[in-house]
PDB file of C-alpha atoms in Angstrom:
ATOM      1  CA  PHE A  66       0.108  -0.017  -0.144  1.00  0.00           C
ATOM      2  CA  ALA A  67       3.051   2.460   0.644  1.00  0.00           C
ATOM      3  CA  GLY A  68       3.772   2.537  -3.414  1.00  0.00           C
ATOM      4  CA  VAL A  69      -0.238   3.772  -3.780  1.00  0.00           C
ATOM      5  CA  ALA A  70       0.022   5.925  -0.800  1.00  0.00           C
ATOM      6  CA  LYS A  71       3.094   7.624  -2.996  1.00  0.00           C
ATOM      7  CA  ARG A  72       1.010   8.006  -5.749  1.00  0.00           C
ATOM      8  CA  LEU A  73      -1.991   9.140  -3.584  1.00  0.00           C
ATOM      9  CA  PRO A  74      -0.769  11.404  -1.155  1.00  0.00           C
ATOM     10  CA  TRP A  75      -4.258  11.997   0.114  1.00  0.00           C
ATOM     11  CA  CYS A  76      -3.929   8.708   1.554  1.00  0.00           C
ATOM     12  CA  THR A  77      -1.332   9.018   3.868  1.00  0.00           C
ATOM     13  CA  SER A  78      -1.778   8.553   8.072  1.00  0.00           C
ATOM     14  CA  ASP A  79      -1.275  12.483   8.705  1.00  0.00           C
ATOM     15  CA  SER A  80      -3.800  13.903   5.535  1.00  0.00           C
ATOM     16  CA  ALA A  81      -6.821  11.956   6.442  1.00  0.00           C
ATOM     17  CA  SER A  82      -9.345  14.815   7.302  1.00  0.00           C
ATOM     18  CA  ALA A  83      -7.503  16.667   3.924  1.00  0.00           C
ATOM     19  CA  HIS A  84      -8.807  13.517   2.053  1.00  0.00           C
ATOM     20  CA  GLN A  85     -12.221  14.001   2.864  1.00  0.00           C
ATOM     21  CA  SER A  86     -12.465  17.290   1.333  1.00  0.00           C
ATOM     22  CA  ARG A  87     -10.732  15.791  -1.458  1.00  0.00           C
ATOM     23  CA  PRO A  88     -13.158  16.819  -4.471  1.00  0.00           C
ATOM     24  CA  VAL A  89     -13.644  13.007  -6.944  1.00  0.00           C
ATOM     25  CA  SER A  90     -11.440  12.896  -9.607  1.00  0.00           C
ATOM     26  CA  PRO A  91     -12.705  13.684 -12.802  1.00  0.00           C
ATOM     27  CA  ARG A  92     -11.937   9.958 -13.877  1.00  0.00           C
ATOM     28  CA  ALA A  93     -13.590   8.442 -11.007  1.00  0.00           C
ATOM     29  CA  ARG A  94     -16.821  10.475 -11.310  1.00  0.00           C
ATOM     30  CA  GLY A  95     -17.016   9.714 -14.948  1.00  0.00           C
ATOM     31  CA  ARG A  96     -17.167   5.907 -13.420  1.00  0.00           C
ATOM     32  CA  LEU A  97     -19.202   6.714 -10.781  1.00  0.00           C
ATOM     33  CA  GLN A  98     -22.045   8.190 -13.395  1.00  0.00           C
ATOM     34  CA  LEU A  99     -21.726   5.256 -14.861  1.00  0.00           C
ATOM     35  CA  MET A 100     -22.321   3.134 -12.158  1.00  0.00           C
ATOM     36  CA  PRO A 101     -26.103   3.949 -11.224  1.00  0.00           C
ATOM     37  CA  GLN A 102     -26.240   1.623 -14.481  1.00  0.00           C
ATOM     38  CA  THR A 103     -24.581  -1.207 -12.484  1.00  0.00           C
ATOM     39  CA  LYS A 104     -26.567  -3.188  -9.440  1.00  0.00           C
ATOM     40  CA  ARG A 105     -25.808  -2.162  -6.279  1.00  0.00           C
ATOM     41  CA  LYS A 106     -25.482  -4.093  -3.045  1.00  0.00           C
ATOM     42  CA  PRO A 107     -24.662  -3.912   0.871  1.00  0.00           C
ATOM     43  CA  LEU A 108     -20.835  -4.721   1.291  1.00  0.00           C
ATOM     44  CA  CYS A 109     -20.008  -6.333   4.142  1.00  0.00           C
ATOM     45  CA  VAL A 110     -16.276  -7.250   4.939  1.00  0.00           C
ATOM     46  CA  ASP A 111     -15.604  -9.579   8.010  1.00  0.00           C
ATOM     47  CA  LEU A 112     -12.314  -7.801  10.352  1.00  0.00           C
ATOM     48  CA  TYR A 113     -10.843  -8.204  13.373  1.00  0.00           C
ATOM     49  CA  GLY A 114     -13.567 -10.597  14.500  1.00  0.00           C
ATOM     50  CA  GLN A 115     -16.648  -8.495  13.509  1.00  0.00           C
ATOM     51  CA  LEU A 116     -18.419  -7.538  10.283  1.00  0.00           C
ATOM     52  CA  ARG A 117     -18.351  -4.341   9.150  1.00  0.00           C
ATOM     53  CA  ALA A 118     -20.670  -2.586   6.867  1.00  0.00           C
ATOM     54  CA  LEU A 119     -19.095  -0.422   3.766  1.00  0.00           C
ATOM     55  CA  GLY A 120     -22.661   0.871   2.339  1.00  0.00           C
ATOM     56  CA  GLU A 121     -24.419   0.264  -0.518  1.00  0.00           C
ATOM     57  CA  LEU A 122     -21.734  -0.271  -3.025  1.00  0.00           C
ATOM     58  CA  PRO A 123     -21.840  -1.060  -6.927  1.00  0.00           C
ATOM     59  CA  THR A 124     -21.254  -4.792  -7.343  1.00  0.00           C
ATOM     60  CA  ALA A 125     -18.398  -3.725  -9.828  1.00  0.00           C
ATOM     61  CA  VAL A 126     -16.112  -2.277  -7.134  1.00  0.00           C
ATOM     62  CA  HIS A 127     -16.880  -4.927  -4.039  1.00  0.00           C
ATOM     63  CA  THR A 128     -13.443  -6.718  -4.997  1.00  0.00           C
ATOM     64  CA  ASP A 129     -11.304  -3.602  -4.914  1.00  0.00           C
ATOM     65  CA  ALA A 130     -13.084  -2.576  -2.074  1.00  0.00           C
ATOM     66  CA  ARG A 131     -12.326  -5.777  -0.027  1.00  0.00           C
ATOM     67  CA  THR A 132      -9.123  -5.783  -1.291  1.00  0.00           C
ATOM     68  CA  LEU A 133      -8.358  -1.966   0.224  1.00  0.00           C
ATOM     69  CA  VAL A 134      -9.733  -2.550   3.258  1.00  0.00           C
ATOM     70  CA  THR A 135      -7.557  -5.670   3.351  1.00  0.00           C
ATOM     71  CA  ALA A 136      -4.609  -3.174   2.691  1.00  0.00           C
ATOM     72  CA  LEU A 137      -5.574  -1.058   5.302  1.00  0.00           C
ATOM     73  CA  ALA A 138      -5.397  -3.558   7.542  1.00  0.00           C
ATOM     74  CA  ARG A 139      -1.858  -4.805   6.885  1.00  0.00           C
ATOM     75  CA  GLU A 140      -1.198  -1.383   7.023  1.00  0.00           C
ATOM     76  CA  ALA A 141      -2.602  -0.334  10.296  1.00  0.00           C
ATOM     77  CA  SER A 142      -0.783  -3.564  11.694  1.00  0.00           C
ATOM     78  CA  GLY A 143       2.614  -3.101   9.682  1.00  0.00           C
ATOM     79  CA  ARG A 144       2.551  -6.640   8.953  1.00  0.00           C
ATOM     80  CA  GLY A 145       1.920  -8.592   5.581  1.00  0.00           C
ATOM     81  CA  ARG A 146       2.756  -7.724   2.281  1.00  0.00           C
ATOM     82  CA  PRO A 147       1.694  -4.281   0.604  1.00  0.00           C
ATOM     83  CA  ILE A 148      -1.037  -4.404  -1.559  1.00  0.00           C
ATOM     84  CA  THR A 149      -1.359  -1.997  -4.778  1.00  0.00           C
ATOM     85  CA  LEU A 150      -4.009  -0.729  -6.330  1.00  0.00           C
ATOM     86  CA  SER A 151      -4.107   1.671  -9.486  1.00  0.00           C
ATOM     87  CA  GLU A 152      -5.141   5.184  -9.246  1.00  0.00           C
ATOM     88  CA  ASP A 153      -8.288   4.552 -11.313  1.00  0.00           C
ATOM     89  CA  ARG A 154      -9.186   1.617  -9.239  1.00  0.00           C
ATOM     90  CA  LEU A 155      -8.665   3.296  -5.702  1.00  0.00           C
ATOM     91  CA  ASP A 156     -10.650   6.604  -7.028  1.00  0.00           C
ATOM     92  CA  ALA A 157     -13.636   4.473  -7.958  1.00  0.00           C
ATOM     93  CA  VAL A 158     -13.931   3.529  -4.985  1.00  0.00           C
ATOM     94  CA  ASP A 159     -13.505   6.073  -2.986  1.00  0.00           C
ATOM     95  CA  ALA A 160     -15.825   7.644  -5.349  1.00  0.00           C
ATOM     96  CA  ALA A 161     -18.624   4.678  -4.297  1.00  0.00           C
ATOM     97  CA  LEU A 162     -18.141   5.455  -0.777  1.00  0.00           C
ATOM     98  CA  ARG A 163     -18.827   8.846  -0.888  1.00  0.00           C
ATOM     99  CA  ALA A 164     -21.684   7.574  -2.815  1.00  0.00           C
ATOM    100  CA  ALA A 165     -22.961   5.621  -0.698  1.00  0.00           C
ATOM    101  CA  GLY A 166     -22.862   7.971   2.504  1.00  0.00           C
ATOM    102  CA  ALA A 167     -20.849   5.328   5.106  1.00  0.00           C
ATOM    103  CA  PHE A 168     -17.501   6.774   4.644  1.00  0.00           C
ATOM    104  CA  ASP A 169     -16.766  10.553   3.474  1.00  0.00           C
ATOM    105  CA  GLY A 170     -13.929   8.406   0.628  1.00  0.00           C
ATOM    106  CA  VAL A 171     -11.138   6.602   1.567  1.00  0.00           C
ATOM    107  CA  GLY A 172      -9.213   8.408   4.281  1.00  0.00           C
ATOM    108  CA  ALA A 173     -12.406   7.979   6.698  1.00  0.00           C
ATOM    109  CA  LEU A 174     -12.022   3.925   5.596  1.00  0.00           C
ATOM    110  CA  ARG A 175      -8.696   4.373   6.687  1.00  0.00           C
ATOM    111  CA  THR A 176      -9.374   6.232  10.133  1.00  0.00           C
ATOM    112  CA  ALA A 177     -11.898   3.423  10.667  1.00  0.00           C
ATOM    113  CA  VAL A 178      -9.990   0.428   9.938  1.00  0.00           C
ATOM    114  CA  ALA A 179      -7.532   1.434  12.662  1.00  0.00           C
ATOM    115  CA  GLY A 180      -9.837   3.026  15.020  1.00  0.00           C
ATOM    116  CA  TRP A 181     -11.216  -0.477  14.695  1.00  0.00           C
ATOM    117  CA  ARG A 182      -7.812  -2.103  15.055  1.00  0.00           C
ATOM    118  CA  ARG A 183      -7.356  -0.356  17.969  1.00  0.00           C
ATOM    119  CA  GLN A 184     -10.552  -1.325  19.821  1.00  0.00           C
ATOM    120  CA  THR A 185     -10.041  -5.196  19.268  1.00  0.00           C
ATOM    121  CA  ARG A 186      -6.444  -5.330  20.895  1.00  0.00           C
ATOM    122  CA  MET A 187      -7.216  -6.284  24.450  1.00  0.00           C
ATOM    123  CA  LYS A 188      -4.401  -6.017  26.940  1.00  0.00           C
ATOM    124  CA  ALA A 189      -2.675  -8.917  28.002  1.00  0.00           C
ATOM    125  CA  ASP A 190      -3.628  -9.469  31.191  1.00  0.00           C
ATOM    126  CA  ALA A 191      -6.488 -11.333  32.886  1.00  0.00           C
ATOM    127  CA  ASP A 192      -9.398  -9.161  32.526  1.00  0.00           C
ATOM    128  CA  GLY A 193      -8.221  -8.459  28.635  1.00  0.00           C
ATOM    129  CA  ILE A 194      -7.668 -12.223  27.669  1.00  0.00           C
ATOM    130  CA  ASN A 195     -10.909 -13.594  29.156  1.00  0.00           C
ATOM    131  CA  ALA A 196     -12.999 -10.327  27.600  1.00  0.00           C
ATOM    132  CA  TYR A 197     -11.037 -11.983  23.906  1.00  0.00           C
ATOM    133  CA  TYR A 198     -11.626 -15.629  24.756  1.00  0.00           C
ATOM    134  CA  ASP A 199     -15.028 -15.557  25.393  1.00  0.00           C
ATOM    135  CA  ALA A 200     -16.924 -18.404  25.338  1.00  0.00           C
ATOM    136  CA  GLU A 201     -18.179 -18.737  21.693  1.00  0.00           C
ATOM    137  CA  ARG A 202     -14.285 -18.130  20.626  1.00  0.00           C
ATOM    138  CA  SER A 203     -13.752 -20.620  22.396  1.00  0.00           C
ATOM    139  CA  ASP A 204     -15.656 -22.801  21.374  1.00  0.00           C
ATOM    140  CA  ALA A 205     -14.858 -22.062  17.772  1.00  0.00           C
ATOM    141  CA  TYR A 206     -11.252 -22.375  18.473  1.00  0.00           C
ATOM    142  CA  THR A 207     -11.219 -25.944  20.479  1.00  0.00           C
ATOM    143  CA  ALA A 208     -13.159 -27.224  17.117  1.00  0.00           C
ATOM    144  CA  ARG A 209     -11.272 -26.010  14.993  1.00  0.00           C
ATOM    145  CA  LEU A 210      -7.672 -26.721  16.097  1.00  0.00           C
ATOM    146  CA  ALA A 211      -8.003 -30.510  17.742  1.00  0.00           C
ATOM    147  CA  GLY A 212      -7.127 -32.155  14.773  1.00  0.00           C
ATOM    148  CA  PRO A 213      -3.636 -29.786  14.358  1.00  0.00           C
ATOM    149  CA  GLN A 214      -2.813 -29.394  18.299  1.00  0.00           C
ATOM    150  CA  ALA A 215      -2.963 -33.085  18.870  1.00  0.00           C
ATOM    151  CA  ALA A 216      -0.624 -34.086  16.275  1.00  0.00           C
ATOM    152  CA  LEU A 217       1.680 -31.241  17.549  1.00  0.00           C
ATOM    153  CA  ALA A 218       1.494 -32.797  21.168  1.00  0.00           C
ATOM    154  CA  GLY A 219       2.104 -36.512  19.971  1.00  0.00           C
ATOM    155  CA  ARG A 220       4.900 -35.118  18.389  1.00  0.00           C
ATOM    156  CA  CYS A 221       6.057 -32.515  21.325  1.00  0.00           C
ATOM    157  CA  LEU A 222       5.706 -35.484  23.633  1.00  0.00           C
ATOM    158  CA  GLU A 223       8.231 -37.489  21.032  1.00  0.00           C
ATOM    159  CA  LEU A 224      11.322 -34.634  21.370  1.00  0.00           C
ATOM    160  CA  ALA A 225      11.052 -34.534  24.875  1.00  0.00           C
ATOM    161  CA  GLY A 226      12.825 -37.401  25.159  1.00  0.00           C
ATOM    162  CA  LEU A 227      10.894 -38.645  28.342  1.00  0.00           C
ATOM    163  CA  PRO A 228      11.771 -42.274  29.708  1.00  0.00           C
ATOM    164  CA  ASP A 229       9.226 -44.528  28.508  1.00  0.00           C
ATOM    165  CA  GLY A 230       7.716 -41.922  26.104  1.00  0.00           C
ATOM    166  CA  GLY A 231       6.880 -40.445  29.134  1.00  0.00           C
ATOM    167  CA  ARG A 232       4.149 -43.182  30.244  1.00  0.00           C
ATOM    168  CA  GLY A 233       3.211 -42.270  34.033  1.00  0.00           C
ATOM    169  CA  SER A 234       4.840 -38.927  34.026  1.00  0.00           C
ATOM    170  CA  LEU A 235       3.195 -35.693  35.556  1.00  0.00           C
ATOM    171  CA  LEU A 236       3.394 -33.228  32.482  1.00  0.00           C
ATOM    172  CA  LEU A 237       2.310 -29.110  33.025  1.00  0.00           C
ATOM    173  CA  ASP A 238       0.779 -27.658  29.808  1.00  0.00           C
ATOM    174  CA  VAL A 239       1.272 -24.308  30.358  1.00  0.00           C
ATOM    175  CA  GLY A 240      -1.124 -22.004  28.873  1.00  0.00           C
ATOM    176  CA  CYS A 241      -2.987 -24.929  27.588  1.00  0.00           C
ATOM    177  CA  GLY A 242      -6.259 -23.302  26.510  1.00  0.00           C
ATOM    178  CA  SER A 243      -8.847 -25.814  25.887  1.00  0.00           C
ATOM    179  CA  CYS A 244      -6.421 -28.815  27.083  1.00  0.00           C
ATOM    180  CA  LEU A 245      -6.555 -29.840  23.363  1.00  0.00           C
ATOM    181  CA  SER A 246      -3.125 -31.777  24.159  1.00  0.00           C
ATOM    182  CA  SER A 247      -4.281 -33.467  27.172  1.00  0.00           C
ATOM    183  CA  ALA A 248      -6.293 -36.379  25.104  1.00  0.00           C
ATOM    184  CA  PRO A 249      -3.160 -37.678  22.911  1.00  0.00           C
ATOM    185  CA  LEU A 250      -0.619 -36.842  26.293  1.00  0.00           C
ATOM    186  CA  ALA A 251      -3.066 -38.845  28.467  1.00  0.00           C
ATOM    187  CA  ALA A 252      -3.428 -41.822  25.629  1.00  0.00           C
ATOM    188  CA  ALA A 253       0.690 -41.759  25.684  1.00  0.00           C
ATOM    189  CA  GLY A 254       0.463 -42.570  29.141  1.00  0.00           C
ATOM    190  CA  SER A 255       0.762 -39.752  30.637  1.00  0.00           C
ATOM    191  CA  VAL A 256      -0.938 -37.535  33.081  1.00  0.00           C
ATOM    192  CA  PRO A 257      -1.559 -34.188  31.883  1.00  0.00           C
ATOM    193  CA  VAL A 258      -2.604 -31.074  34.216  1.00  0.00           C
ATOM    194  CA  GLY A 259      -3.286 -28.273  31.826  1.00  0.00           C
ATOM    195  CA  LEU A 260      -2.913 -24.595  33.138  1.00  0.00           C
ATOM    196  CA  ASP A 261      -4.444 -21.308  31.711  1.00  0.00           C
ATOM    197  CA  LEU A 262      -5.504 -17.800  32.367  1.00  0.00           C
ATOM    198  CA  ALA A 263      -8.734 -17.959  29.791  1.00  0.00           C
ATOM    199  CA  ARG A 264     -11.940 -19.203  32.070  1.00  0.00           C
ATOM    200  CA  GLU A 265     -13.626 -19.551  29.496  1.00  0.00           C
ATOM    201  CA  MET A 266     -11.165 -21.890  27.992  1.00  0.00           C
ATOM    202  CA  LEU A 267     -10.799 -24.096  30.833  1.00  0.00           C
ATOM    203  CA  LEU A 268     -14.214 -24.497  31.079  1.00  0.00           C
ATOM    204  CA  VAL A 269     -14.216 -26.228  27.860  1.00  0.00           C
ATOM    205  CA  ALA A 270     -11.287 -28.702  29.023  1.00  0.00           C
ATOM    206  CA  ARG A 271     -13.388 -29.391  32.161  1.00  0.00           C
ATOM    207  CA  ARG A 272     -16.670 -30.071  29.991  1.00  0.00           C
ATOM    208  CA  SER A 273     -13.772 -33.060  28.383  1.00  0.00           C
ATOM    209  CA  GLY A 274     -12.503 -34.390  31.407  1.00  0.00           C
ATOM    210  CA  ALA A 275      -9.178 -32.588  31.213  1.00  0.00           C
ATOM    211  CA  GLU A 276      -7.855 -32.228  34.726  1.00  0.00           C
ATOM    212  CA  VAL A 277      -6.665 -27.695  34.828  1.00  0.00           C
ATOM    213  CA  VAL A 278      -5.902 -25.089  37.443  1.00  0.00           C
ATOM    214  CA  HIS A 279      -6.867 -21.459  36.750  1.00  0.00           C
ATOM    215  CA  ALA A 280      -3.411 -19.448  37.398  1.00  0.00           C
ATOM    216  CA  ASP A 281      -1.180 -17.092  35.166  1.00  0.00           C
ATOM    217  CA  MET A 282       1.911 -18.469  34.410  1.00  0.00           C
ATOM    218  CA  SER A 283       3.652 -14.759  34.636  1.00  0.00           C
ATOM    219  CA  ARG A 284       3.271 -15.129  38.576  1.00  0.00           C
ATOM    220  CA  PRO A 285       4.179 -17.557  40.722  1.00  0.00           C
ATOM    221  CA  LEU A 286       2.792 -21.328  39.937  1.00  0.00           C
ATOM    222  CA  PRO A 287      -0.290 -22.150  43.386  1.00  0.00           C
TER     223      PRO A 287
END
C-alpha cells in the first residue's frame, strides 16, 4: 500500500482529514456516472472478528473495496506484504464510498480501520484475555484446532525424550487453552495437567474431562 500512498498523498496517515474534503477526480466521476447502471448491494467485510458494513456499493467495486480494506488493515498492523491498487481503481472505490454515505471516501475508511484495530486489541492481562476468549471464541478455537494440536502434542512428546515415552510422567501444560493436548498425552500414558488464565477455555477443557488449574503463568504457580 506504500506504493499507492506515494502516488496518492491524500492516503497518507497525516492527511486523512485533507482527504475528506478532496474532490472526486474527473476520472472517478465519470466511472461513478456509469455506476447507476450497475447493480448495487450492501457490502460487509469480516475484519477483526466482526462484520464491518461499508455501505451499499456497486457490485463492480466490491472486489476492490475488499482488497482496499485488507491493504488498510495490513498498513495499520505493519504486517503483511503491501497491496497496490491503481489510482483509477482507488478513485472508483473512493467515489463509491462517498456516494453510499457510510464513509467520506478512502481517508475516512482508513481512519475507521485503524480505529477498529485499536478497539479489538485487548491488554495482555487477565481482564483482556478473558474478554477476548469468550465462550463463542473458545468453542470455535477448540473445534478448529483439535486435529492439528493433537498432532503437535504427540510430536512434542516424542522430542521430549522422556523415559518410557512419558508413560506415568506428570506433565504440566502451561497455556493449555482448552486442553487440546491432554487427550494425546493421556493416550500415551502420561498424566497431563493444564494451566491457563482464560476461564472460558478452562470450562471447555473441564467438559472434556481434563484436569486444569486457573493461574497466570507470569506469576508464581499455585
